[in-house]
CSV table of C-alpha atoms and ligand atoms in Angstrom, one decimal:
chain,number,residue,atom,x,y,z
A,187,MET,CA,0.0,0.0,0.0
A,188,GLU,CA,1.6,3.3,-1.1
A,189,SER,CA,0.7,5.1,2.0
A,190,HIS,CA,2.1,2.5,4.4
A,191,PRO,CA,5.9,2.2,4.1
A,192,PRO,CA,6.5,-0.8,6.3
A,193,ALA,CA,10.1,-0.1,7.1
A,194,LEU,CA,9.2,3.1,8.9
A,195,MET,CA,6.1,2.0,10.8
A,196,GLN,CA,6.5,-1.6,12.1
A,197,TYR,CA,6.7,-1.1,15.8
A,198,CYS,CA,3.5,-0.4,17.8
A,199,PRO,CA,3.7,3.1,19.4
A,200,ALA,CA,1.6,1.8,22.3
A,201,CYS,CA,3.3,-1.5,23.3
A,202,GLY,CA,6.5,-1.5,21.2
A,203,GLN,CA,5.8,-4.9,19.7
A,204,LYS,CA,6.6,-5.6,16.0
A,205,THR,CA,3.0,-6.4,15.4
A,206,PHE,CA,1.9,-3.1,13.9
A,207,VAL,CA,0.6,-3.6,10.4
A,208,PRO,CA,-1.6,-1.7,7.8
A,209,HIS,CA,-5.3,-2.5,8.6
A,210,SER,CA,-7.0,-0.3,6.0
A,211,PRO,CA,-5.9,2.5,3.6
A,212,LYS,CA,-6.1,4.9,6.5
A,213,SER,CA,-5.2,2.9,9.6
A,214,TYR,CA,-2.6,0.7,11.3
A,215,HIS,CA,-3.6,-2.0,13.8
A,216,CYS,CA,-1.5,-3.8,16.5
A,217,SER,CA,-2.4,-7.4,16.9
A,218,SER,CA,-0.7,-7.6,20.4
A,219,CYS,CA,-2.5,-4.7,22.2
A,220,GLN,CA,-5.3,-3.8,19.7
A,221,PHE,CA,-4.0,-0.2,19.4
A,222,VAL,CA,-5.3,1.5,16.2
A,223,LEU,CA,-3.7,4.5,14.6
A,224,TYR,CA,-5.7,6.4,12.0
A,225,LEU,CA,-3.9,8.4,9.3
A,226,ASN,CA,-6.6,10.5,7.7
A,227,PRO,CA,-5.8,12.9,4.9
A,228,SER,CA,-4.2,16.2,5.9
A,229,ALA,CA,-5.8,19.4,4.6
A,230,ALA,CA,-3.8,21.7,2.4
A,231,VAL,CA,-4.6,24.9,0.5
A,232,ALA,CA,-3.5,26.3,-2.8
A,233,VAL,CA,-4.5,29.3,-4.9
A,234,ILE,CA,-4.8,29.9,-8.7
A,235,ILE,CA,-3.8,33.5,-9.1
A,236,GLU,CA,-4.7,34.8,-12.6
A,237,CYS,CA,-3.9,38.1,-14.2
A,238,ASP,CA,-4.6,38.8,-17.9
A,239,ARG,CA,-4.7,35.0,-18.7
A,240,HIS,CA,-1.4,34.4,-17.0
A,241,LEU,CA,-1.2,32.2,-13.9
A,242,LEU,CA,1.2,32.9,-11.1
A,243,MET,CA,3.2,29.6,-10.6
A,244,ALA,CA,5.7,28.9,-7.9
A,245,VAL,CA,8.9,27.0,-8.6
A,246,ARG,CA,9.4,24.5,-5.8
A,247,GLY,CA,12.6,25.0,-3.8
A,248,THR,CA,12.3,21.8,-1.9
A,249,ASP,CA,11.4,18.1,-2.4
A,250,PRO,CA,9.0,16.7,-3.3
A,251,GLY,CA,9.0,18.1,-6.8
A,252,ARG,CA,12.0,20.4,-6.4
A,253,GLY,CA,12.3,22.6,-9.5
A,254,LEU,CA,8.8,21.8,-10.7
A,255,LEU,CA,5.8,24.2,-10.8
A,256,ASP,CA,3.3,24.4,-8.0
A,257,LEU,CA,0.6,26.8,-6.9
A,258,PRO,CA,1.3,29.0,-3.8
A,259,GLY,CA,-0.1,27.3,-0.7
A,260,GLY,CA,0.7,24.7,2.0
A,261,PHE,CA,-0.6,22.5,4.8
A,262,VAL,CA,-3.3,23.8,7.1
A,263,ASP,CA,-2.0,24.0,10.7
A,264,PRO,CA,-3.9,22.5,13.7
A,265,GLN,CA,-6.8,24.7,14.8
A,266,GLU,CA,-6.4,26.9,11.7
A,267,THR,CA,-9.2,27.6,9.1
A,268,ALA,CA,-8.4,27.0,5.5
A,269,GLU,CA,-8.8,30.7,4.8
A,270,GLN,CA,-6.3,31.5,7.6
A,271,ALA,CA,-3.8,28.9,6.2
A,272,LEU,CA,-4.1,30.4,2.8
A,273,ALA,CA,-3.6,34.0,4.0
A,274,ARG,CA,-0.6,32.8,6.1
A,275,GLU,CA,1.0,30.9,3.1
A,276,LEU,CA,0.5,33.8,0.7
A,277,GLU,CA,2.3,36.1,3.1
A,278,GLU,CA,5.1,33.6,3.9
A,279,GLU,CA,5.7,32.5,0.3
A,280,LEU,CA,5.0,35.7,-1.7
A,281,GLY,CA,4.7,38.6,0.7
A,282,LEU,CA,1.1,39.0,-0.6
A,283,THR,CA,-1.5,40.4,1.8
A,284,GLN,CA,-4.9,42.0,1.6
A,285,VAL,CA,-6.3,39.7,-1.0
A,286,GLN,CA,-9.6,37.7,-1.0
A,287,PRO,CA,-9.3,34.3,-2.7
A,288,THR,CA,-12.6,32.5,-3.5
A,289,TYR,CA,-13.1,28.7,-2.9
A,290,PHE,CA,-13.0,26.7,-6.1
A,291,ALA,CA,-12.8,22.9,-5.6
A,292,SER,CA,-10.9,20.2,-3.9
A,293,PHE,CA,-8.7,17.4,-5.2
A,294,PRO,CA,-6.8,14.5,-3.4
A,295,ASN,CA,-3.1,14.3,-3.5
A,296,SER,CA,-0.2,12.1,-2.3
A,297,TYR,CA,2.8,13.9,-0.8
A,298,PRO,CA,5.9,11.8,-0.3
A,299,TYR,CA,8.2,13.3,2.4
A,300,LYS,CA,11.2,11.6,4.0
A,301,GLY,CA,10.0,8.1,3.5
A,302,ILE,CA,6.3,8.7,4.4
A,303,VAL,CA,3.6,9.3,1.8
A,304,TYR,CA,1.1,11.7,3.3
A,305,GLN,CA,-2.4,11.7,1.8
A,306,THR,CA,-3.8,15.2,1.5
A,307,THR,CA,-7.1,16.9,0.6
A,308,ASP,CA,-6.1,20.0,-1.4
A,309,LEU,CA,-8.6,22.9,-1.1
A,310,ILE,CA,-8.1,25.1,-4.2
A,311,TYR,CA,-9.0,28.8,-4.2
A,312,THR,CA,-8.9,31.3,-7.1
A,313,LEU,CA,-7.9,34.9,-7.2
A,314,SER,CA,-8.3,37.1,-10.3
A,315,LEU,CA,-6.3,40.3,-10.3
A,316,ARG,CA,-6.4,43.3,-12.6
A,317,ASP,CA,-2.7,44.0,-12.2
A,318,ARG,CA,0.2,41.8,-11.3
A,319,PRO,CA,1.0,42.4,-7.6
A,320,PRO,CA,4.6,42.8,-6.5
A,321,VAL,CA,5.6,39.4,-5.0
A,322,GLN,CA,8.8,38.1,-3.4
A,323,ALA,CA,9.4,34.4,-3.4
A,324,ALA,CA,10.3,33.0,0.0
A,325,ASP,CA,9.9,30.0,2.3
A,326,ASP,CA,9.8,26.8,0.2
A,327,VAL,CA,9.2,28.8,-3.1
A,328,ALA,CA,12.4,29.3,-5.0
A,329,GLN,CA,11.0,31.6,-7.7
A,330,VAL,CA,7.6,32.8,-9.0
A,331,VAL,CA,6.8,32.9,-12.7
A,332,TRP,CA,3.8,34.2,-14.7
A,333,VAL,CA,2.9,31.6,-17.3
A,334,HIS,CA,0.3,32.1,-20.0
A,335,GLN,CA,-2.5,29.6,-19.5
A,336,GLU,CA,-2.0,28.3,-23.1
A,337,ALA,CA,1.7,27.9,-22.6
A,338,LEU,CA,1.5,26.1,-19.2
A,339,LYS,CA,2.5,22.4,-19.6
A,340,LEU,CA,0.8,20.3,-16.9
A,341,ASP,CA,3.8,17.9,-17.1
A,342,ASP,CA,5.9,20.6,-15.5
A,343,VAL,CA,3.5,20.8,-12.5
A,344,ALA,CA,4.6,18.8,-9.5
A,345,PHE,CA,1.3,17.3,-8.1
A,346,SER,CA,-1.7,15.5,-9.5
A,347,SER,CA,-4.1,17.6,-7.4
A,348,ILE,CA,-2.6,20.8,-8.8
A,349,ARG,CA,-2.7,19.5,-12.4
A,350,GLN,CA,-6.4,18.6,-12.0
A,351,ALA,CA,-7.1,22.0,-10.4
A,352,ILE,CA,-5.5,23.9,-13.2
A,353,ALA,CA,-7.2,21.7,-15.9
A,354,ALA,CA,-10.6,22.3,-14.3
A,355,TYR,CA,-9.9,26.1,-14.0
A,356,GLN,CA,-8.8,26.2,-17.7
A,357,ALA,CA,-12.0,24.3,-18.7
A,358,LEU,CA,-14.1,27.0,-17.0
A,359,THR,CA,-12.2,29.9,-18.5
A,360,PRO,CA,-11.3,28.8,-22.1
A,361,CYS,CA,-9.1,31.1,-24.1
A,362,PRO,CA,-11.2,32.9,-26.8
A,363,THR,CA,-11.0,31.4,-30.2
A,364,PRO,CA,-8.9,33.6,-32.6
A,365,GLY,CA,-10.9,35.3,-35.3
B,237,ZN,ZN1,0.6,-2.7,20.5
């Protein structure tokens, strides 16, 4: 099971026995003490920022997907709303404040990190701007680029959830047919 790397999760955290095995796609079970650990998807947020048919894409500075394109965003912290997480990430990654993204759709993702594959539910927002805002790449964003919607190659985008989100957004806002 992709989300259950056995080498990293074989000892029961409750009794220490090596009887801790995947029980379902979202849980482990210990046959010695009956302890159950649930690993439900983590919530994450991302935003499609569009200006004059160009999308603001972040170049990832860290793995997974280092060097590939991503949307600005990140994981929701404990006790944080998705909107708060998005506002925090936009400020941390781009220095962007005072914007009001709108909820768009959600897509599932797998996020491999240091030997564990985290399952996530990515909440996608959109933000349409009249002018390109001044942004400063920081945190785990190496660089930001504005890519014309028609020139954006989904193969250059790091995650399946983000590829699906951009495809759904482009289907809603097709480029006008020339002529
Ligand atoms: Zn146990």
